[in-house]
PDB file of C-alpha atoms in Angstrom:
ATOM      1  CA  UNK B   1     -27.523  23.865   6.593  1.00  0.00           C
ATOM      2  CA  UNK B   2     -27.854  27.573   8.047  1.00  0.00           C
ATOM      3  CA  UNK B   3     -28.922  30.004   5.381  1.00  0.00           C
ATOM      4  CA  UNK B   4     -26.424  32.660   5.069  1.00  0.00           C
ATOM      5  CA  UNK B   5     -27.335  36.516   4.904  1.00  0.00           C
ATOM      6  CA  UNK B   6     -26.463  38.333   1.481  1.00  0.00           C
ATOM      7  CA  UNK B   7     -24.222  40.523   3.373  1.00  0.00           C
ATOM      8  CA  UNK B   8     -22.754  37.671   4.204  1.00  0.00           C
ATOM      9  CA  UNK B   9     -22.390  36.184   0.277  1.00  0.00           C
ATOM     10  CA  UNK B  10     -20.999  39.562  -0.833  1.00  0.00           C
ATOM     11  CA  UNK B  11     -18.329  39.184   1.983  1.00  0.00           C
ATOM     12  CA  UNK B  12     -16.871  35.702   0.919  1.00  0.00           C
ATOM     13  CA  UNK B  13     -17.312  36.656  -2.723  1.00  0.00           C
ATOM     14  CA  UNK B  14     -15.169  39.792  -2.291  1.00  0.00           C
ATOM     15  CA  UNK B  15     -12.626  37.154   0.178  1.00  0.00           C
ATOM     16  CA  UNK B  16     -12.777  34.549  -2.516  1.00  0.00           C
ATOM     17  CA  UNK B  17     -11.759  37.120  -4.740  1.00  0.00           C
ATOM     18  CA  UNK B  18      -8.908  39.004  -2.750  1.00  0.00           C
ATOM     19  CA  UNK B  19      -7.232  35.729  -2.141  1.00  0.00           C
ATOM     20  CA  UNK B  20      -6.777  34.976  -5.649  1.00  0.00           C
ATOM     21  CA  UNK B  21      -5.412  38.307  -6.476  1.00  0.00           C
ATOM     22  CA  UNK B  22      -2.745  38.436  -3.676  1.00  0.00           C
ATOM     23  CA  UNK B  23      -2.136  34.858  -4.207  1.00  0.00           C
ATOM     24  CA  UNK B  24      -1.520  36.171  -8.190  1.00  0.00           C
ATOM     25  CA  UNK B  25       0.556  38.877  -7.184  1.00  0.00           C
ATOM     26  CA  UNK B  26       2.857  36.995  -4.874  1.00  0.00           C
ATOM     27  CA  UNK B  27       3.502  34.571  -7.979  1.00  0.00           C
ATOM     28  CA  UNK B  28       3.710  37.287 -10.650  1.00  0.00           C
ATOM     29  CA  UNK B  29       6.385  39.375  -8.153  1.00  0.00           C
ATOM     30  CA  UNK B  30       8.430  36.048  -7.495  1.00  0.00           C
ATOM     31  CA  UNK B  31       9.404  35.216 -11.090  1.00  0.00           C
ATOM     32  CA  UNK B  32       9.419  38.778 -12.189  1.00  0.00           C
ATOM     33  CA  UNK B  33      12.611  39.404 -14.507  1.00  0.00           C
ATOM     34  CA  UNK B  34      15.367  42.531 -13.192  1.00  0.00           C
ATOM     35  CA  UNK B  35      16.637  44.599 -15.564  1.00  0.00           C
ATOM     36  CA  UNK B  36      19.681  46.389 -14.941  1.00  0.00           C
ATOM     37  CA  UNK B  37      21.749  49.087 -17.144  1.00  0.00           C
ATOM     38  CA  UNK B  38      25.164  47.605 -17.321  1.00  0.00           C
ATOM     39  CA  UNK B  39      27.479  50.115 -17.530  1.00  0.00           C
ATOM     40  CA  UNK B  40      29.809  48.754 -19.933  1.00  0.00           C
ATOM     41  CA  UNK B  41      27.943  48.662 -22.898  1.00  0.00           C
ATOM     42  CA  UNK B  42      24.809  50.923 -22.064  1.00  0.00           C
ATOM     43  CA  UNK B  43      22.210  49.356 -22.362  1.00  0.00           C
ATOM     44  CA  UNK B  44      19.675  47.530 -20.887  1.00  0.00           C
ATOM     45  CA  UNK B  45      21.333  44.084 -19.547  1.00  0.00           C
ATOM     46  CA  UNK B  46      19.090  40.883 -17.888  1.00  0.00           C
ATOM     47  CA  UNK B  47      20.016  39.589 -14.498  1.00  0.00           C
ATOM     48  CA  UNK B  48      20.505  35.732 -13.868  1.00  0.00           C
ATOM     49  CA  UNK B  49      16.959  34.204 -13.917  1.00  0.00           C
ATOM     50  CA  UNK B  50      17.896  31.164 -11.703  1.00  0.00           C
ATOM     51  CA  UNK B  51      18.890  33.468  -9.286  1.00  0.00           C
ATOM     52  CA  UNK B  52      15.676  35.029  -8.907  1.00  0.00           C
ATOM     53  CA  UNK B  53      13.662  32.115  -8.398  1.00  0.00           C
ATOM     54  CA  UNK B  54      12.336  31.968  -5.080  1.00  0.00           C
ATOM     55  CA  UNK B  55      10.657  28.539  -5.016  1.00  0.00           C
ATOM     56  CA  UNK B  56      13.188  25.869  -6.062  1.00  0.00           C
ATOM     57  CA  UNK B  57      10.184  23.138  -6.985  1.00  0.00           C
TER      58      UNK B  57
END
């Protein structure tokens, strides 16, 4: 097997690492809760969580 260049390390380190962190975003920004102000009462008011679910699994 080839030998690879350290440039060449430091690139699939930094791709190794910027596909876990998108890949972490993606999930963390799917299931994020919505707040909303409802305007009857006020205050603060959650929004349907099964509604907000993108992947049905």
């Amino acid at each position: 097997m080839p030998q690879l260049a350290p440039i060449n390390w430091l690139f699939l380190f930094i791709m190794f690492w910027l596909t876990i962190l998108v890949s972490a975003a993606m999930l963390w920004w799917s299931y994020k809760v919505e707040f909303y102000l409802d305007n009857k009462t006020k205050k603060m008011a959650r929004t349907n969580i099964n509604s907000l679910k993108s992947w049905r699994w």
